[in-house]
GROMACS .gro file of N, CA and C in nm:
model
  216
    1MET      N    1   0.084  -0.118   0.000
    1MET     CA    2   0.000   0.000   0.000
    1MET      C    3   0.089   0.125   0.000
    2LYS      N    4   0.058   0.219  -0.086
    2LYS     CA    5   0.140   0.340  -0.095
    2LYS      C    6   0.102   0.440   0.013
    3LYS      N    7   0.201   0.516   0.056
    3LYS     CA    8   0.181   0.618   0.159
    3LYS      C    9   0.099   0.733   0.103
    4GLN      N   10  -0.001   0.775   0.179
    4GLN     CA   11  -0.082   0.888   0.138
    4GLN      C   12  -0.004   1.017   0.165
    5PRO      N   13  -0.005   1.110   0.072
    5PRO     CA   14   0.068   1.236   0.094
    5PRO      C   15   0.001   1.318   0.204
    6SER      N   16   0.081   1.397   0.272
    6SER     CA   17   0.026   1.491   0.370
    6SER      C   18   0.017   1.628   0.303
    7ALA      N   19  -0.052   1.719   0.366
    7ALA     CA   20  -0.066   1.854   0.310
    7ALA      C   21   0.071   1.920   0.293
    8SER      N   22   0.165   1.888   0.380
    8SER     CA   23   0.298   1.949   0.371
    8SER      C   24   0.380   1.896   0.254
    9ASP      N   25   0.335   1.789   0.190
    9ASP     CA   26   0.404   1.734   0.071
    9ASP      C   27   0.376   1.816  -0.055
   10PHE      N   28   0.275   1.900  -0.052
   10PHE     CA   29   0.238   1.979  -0.169
   10PHE      C   30   0.321   2.108  -0.168
   11ILE      N   31   0.426   2.107  -0.248
   11ILE     CA   32   0.517   2.221  -0.255
   11ILE      C   33   0.532   2.265  -0.401
   12ASP      N   34   0.564   2.391  -0.421
   12ASP     CA   35   0.582   2.442  -0.557
   12ASP      C   36   0.729   2.435  -0.597
   13ARG      N   37   0.760   2.485  -0.715
   13ARG     CA   38   0.896   2.476  -0.769
   13ARG      C   39   0.997   2.558  -0.689
   14TYR      N   40   0.948   2.644  -0.599
   14TYR     CA   41   1.036   2.723  -0.513
   14TYR      C   42   1.045   2.663  -0.373
   15ASN      N   43   0.994   2.541  -0.360
   15ASN     CA   44   0.996   2.467  -0.234
   15ASN      C   45   0.910   2.534  -0.125
   16ARG      N   46   0.804   2.600  -0.169
   16ARG     CA   47   0.709   2.665  -0.078
   16ARG      C   48   0.585   2.577  -0.066
   17ARG      N   49   0.536   2.562   0.054
   17ARG     CA   50   0.411   2.489   0.075
   17ARG      C   51   0.295   2.564   0.013
   18VAL      N   52   0.202   2.490  -0.046
   18VAL     CA   53   0.086   2.553  -0.109
   18VAL      C   54  -0.045   2.519  -0.037
   19LEU      N   55  -0.036   2.439   0.070
   19LEU     CA   56  -0.153   2.403   0.149
   19LEU      C   57  -0.125   2.426   0.297
   20THR      N   58  -0.232   2.455   0.372
   20THR     CA   59  -0.222   2.463   0.517
   20THR      C   60  -0.216   2.321   0.572
   21ASP      N   61  -0.193   2.307   0.700
   21ASP     CA   62  -0.187   2.174   0.761
   21ASP      C   63  -0.315   2.094   0.741
   22ASP      N   64  -0.429   2.164   0.733
   22ASP     CA   65  -0.556   2.093   0.714
   22ASP      C   66  -0.599   2.086   0.567
   23GLY      N   67  -0.508   2.118   0.474
   23GLY     CA   68  -0.534   2.098   0.332
   23GLY      C   69  -0.600   2.212   0.260
   24LYS      N   70  -0.611   2.328   0.323
   24LYS     CA   71  -0.670   2.444   0.256
   24LYS      C   72  -0.562   2.519   0.178
   25PRO      N   73  -0.600   2.588   0.069
   25PRO     CA   74  -0.502   2.661  -0.011
   25PRO      C   75  -0.436   2.772   0.070
   26GLY      N   76  -0.306   2.789   0.051
   26GLY     CA   77  -0.235   2.897   0.118
   26GLY      C   78  -0.085   2.885   0.100
   27MET      N   79  -0.021   2.992   0.063
   27MET     CA   80   0.124   2.992   0.044
   27MET      C   81   0.195   2.984   0.178
   28ASP      N   82   0.305   2.908   0.179
   28ASP     CA   83   0.385   2.888   0.300
   28ASP      C   84   0.301   2.837   0.417
   29GLY      N   85   0.193   2.766   0.385
   29GLY     CA   86   0.108   2.709   0.488
   29GLY      C   87   0.014   2.807   0.553
   30THR      N   88   0.002   2.929   0.497
   30THR     CA   89  -0.086   3.031   0.553
   30THR      C   90  -0.208   3.047   0.462
   31GLU      N   91  -0.324   3.018   0.515
   31GLU     CA   92  -0.448   3.020   0.436
   31GLU      C   93  -0.472   3.156   0.373
   32GLY      N   94  -0.514   3.154   0.244
   32GLY     CA   95  -0.554   3.275   0.174
   32GLY      C   96  -0.441   3.362   0.122
   33VAL      N   97  -0.317   3.320   0.140
   33VAL     CA   98  -0.203   3.401   0.097
   33VAL      C   99  -0.161   3.357  -0.042
   34GLY      N  100  -0.124   3.455  -0.128
   34GLY     CA  101  -0.072   3.424  -0.261
   34GLY      C  102  -0.131   3.515  -0.366
   35SER      N  103  -0.060   3.521  -0.479
   35SER     CA  104  -0.109   3.599  -0.593
   35SER      C  105  -0.232   3.531  -0.651
   36THR      N  106  -0.294   3.597  -0.747
   36THR     CA  107  -0.414   3.540  -0.810
   36THR      C  108  -0.385   3.403  -0.869
   37THR      N  109  -0.278   3.390  -0.945
   37THR     CA  110  -0.248   3.261  -1.007
   37THR      C  111  -0.200   3.159  -0.904
   38GLU      N  112  -0.128   3.204  -0.801
   38GLU     CA  113  -0.089   3.110  -0.695
   38GLU      C  114  -0.214   3.055  -0.625
   39CYS      N  115  -0.312   3.140  -0.600
   39CYS     CA  116  -0.436   3.096  -0.538
   39CYS      C  117  -0.508   2.994  -0.625
   40MET      N  118  -0.511   3.017  -0.756
   40MET     CA  119  -0.573   2.921  -0.848
   40MET      C  120  -0.502   2.786  -0.841
   41LYS      N  121  -0.369   2.791  -0.846
   41LYS     CA  122  -0.289   2.669  -0.841
   41LYS      C  123  -0.309   2.597  -0.708
   42ASN      N  124  -0.313   2.672  -0.601
   42ASN     CA  125  -0.330   2.613  -0.469
   42ASN      C  126  -0.469   2.551  -0.452
   43ASN      N  127  -0.570   2.608  -0.518
   43ASN     CA  128  -0.703   2.548  -0.516
   43ASN      C  129  -0.702   2.411  -0.582
   44VAL      N  130  -0.626   2.397  -0.690
   44VAL     CA  131  -0.614   2.267  -0.757
   44VAL      C  132  -0.545   2.168  -0.663
   45ALA      N  133  -0.437   2.213  -0.597
   45ALA     CA  134  -0.367   2.126  -0.503
   45ALA      C  135  -0.461   2.081  -0.391
   46ALA      N  136  -0.544   2.172  -0.342
   46ALA     CA  137  -0.638   2.138  -0.234
   46ALA      C  138  -0.741   2.036  -0.283
   47ALA      N  139  -0.787   2.051  -0.407
   47ALA     CA  140  -0.883   1.956  -0.463
   47ALA      C  141  -0.821   1.818  -0.478
   48ILE      N  142  -0.696   1.814  -0.522
   48ILE     CA  143  -0.626   1.686  -0.534
   48ILE      C  144  -0.610   1.622  -0.396
   49TYR      N  145  -0.565   1.701  -0.300
   49TYR     CA  146  -0.545   1.650  -0.164
   49TYR      C  147  -0.674   1.594  -0.105
   50ALA      N  148  -0.784   1.665  -0.129
   50ALA     CA  149  -0.912   1.626  -0.069
   50ALA      C  150  -0.980   1.510  -0.141
   51ASN      N  151  -0.950   1.488  -0.270
   51ASN     CA  152  -1.032   1.397  -0.349
   51ASN      C  153  -0.961   1.278  -0.412
   52CYS      N  154  -0.831   1.272  -0.407
   52CYS     CA  155  -0.761   1.170  -0.485
   52CYS      C  156  -0.713   1.048  -0.406
   53SER      N  157  -0.729   1.048  -0.276
   53SER     CA  158  -0.671   0.939  -0.196
   53SER      C  159  -0.732   0.802  -0.228
   54GLN      N  160  -0.855   0.797  -0.270
   54GLN     CA  161  -0.921   0.669  -0.297
   54GLN      C  162  -0.918   0.628  -0.444
   55LEU      N  163  -0.857   0.712  -0.530
   55LEU     CA  164  -0.855   0.681  -0.673
   55LEU      C  165  -0.741   0.584  -0.704
   56ASP      N  166  -0.764   0.499  -0.803
   56ASP     CA  167  -0.658   0.407  -0.843
   56ASP      C  168  -0.569   0.473  -0.949
   57ASP      N  169  -0.463   0.405  -0.987
   57ASP     CA  170  -0.366   0.464  -1.080
   57ASP      C  171  -0.428   0.499  -1.215
   58LYS      N  172  -0.519   0.419  -1.265
   58LYS     CA  173  -0.582   0.449  -1.394
   58LYS      C  174  -0.667   0.577  -1.385
   59GLN      N  175  -0.736   0.593  -1.275
   59GLN     CA  176  -0.816   0.714  -1.256
   59GLN      C  177  -0.727   0.837  -1.242
   60LEU      N  178  -0.617   0.821  -1.170
   60LEU     CA  179  -0.522   0.931  -1.158
   60LEU      C  180  -0.459   0.965  -1.292
   61ASP      N  181  -0.432   0.864  -1.375
   61ASP     CA  182  -0.379   0.889  -1.510
   61ASP      C  183  -0.478   0.970  -1.594
   62GLU      N  184  -0.608   0.943  -1.577
   62GLU     CA  185  -0.709   1.022  -1.649
   62GLU      C  186  -0.701   1.169  -1.608
   63ILE      N  187  -0.689   1.194  -1.480
   63ILE     CA  188  -0.680   1.332  -1.431
   63ILE      C  189  -0.555   1.399  -1.486
   64ILE      N  190  -0.444   1.328  -1.484
   64ILE     CA  191  -0.320   1.382  -1.540
   64ILE      C  192  -0.339   1.415  -1.687
   65SER      N  193  -0.409   1.333  -1.762
   65SER     CA  194  -0.430   1.360  -1.905
   65SER      C  195  -0.515   1.486  -1.923
   66TRP      N  196  -0.608   1.512  -1.832
   66TRP     CA  197  -0.688   1.635  -1.841
   66TRP      C  198  -0.602   1.757  -1.814
   67VAL      N  199  -0.512   1.747  -1.718
   67VAL     CA  200  -0.420   1.858  -1.690
   67VAL      C  201  -0.332   1.883  -1.812
   68ASN      N  202  -0.287   1.776  -1.876
   68ASN     CA  203  -0.201   1.789  -1.995
   68ASN      C  204  -0.271   1.856  -2.110
   69LEU      N  205  -0.403   1.861  -2.113
   69LEU     CA  206  -0.475   1.933  -2.217
   69LEU      C  207  -0.437   2.082  -2.217
   70TYR      N  208  -0.396   2.133  -2.103
   70TYR     CA  209  -0.362   2.274  -2.090
   70TYR      C  210  -0.215   2.304  -2.110
   71ARG      N  211  -0.135   2.200  -2.128
   71ARG     CA  212   0.009   2.223  -2.150
   71ARG      C  213   0.033   2.257  -2.296
   72SER      N  214   0.134   2.337  -2.320
   72SER     CA  215   0.162   2.375  -2.459
   72SER      C  216   0.247   2.275  -2.530
   0.00000   0.00000   0.00000
């Protein structure tokens, strides 16, 4: 069985936390902090944290493919 990530595992490319300890969006673990786009990104991280623990690898691959629709 794989280890479930904790809220502190969600970090950005600058090694900054994007979720509070209870999984709410927030830069450096502080709820509601961040630029407009950081807040959008952190909302996605919070949705993943809250909703993906019970999904299997195939379902997670589907979600990844949806995210890839937005990549250039």
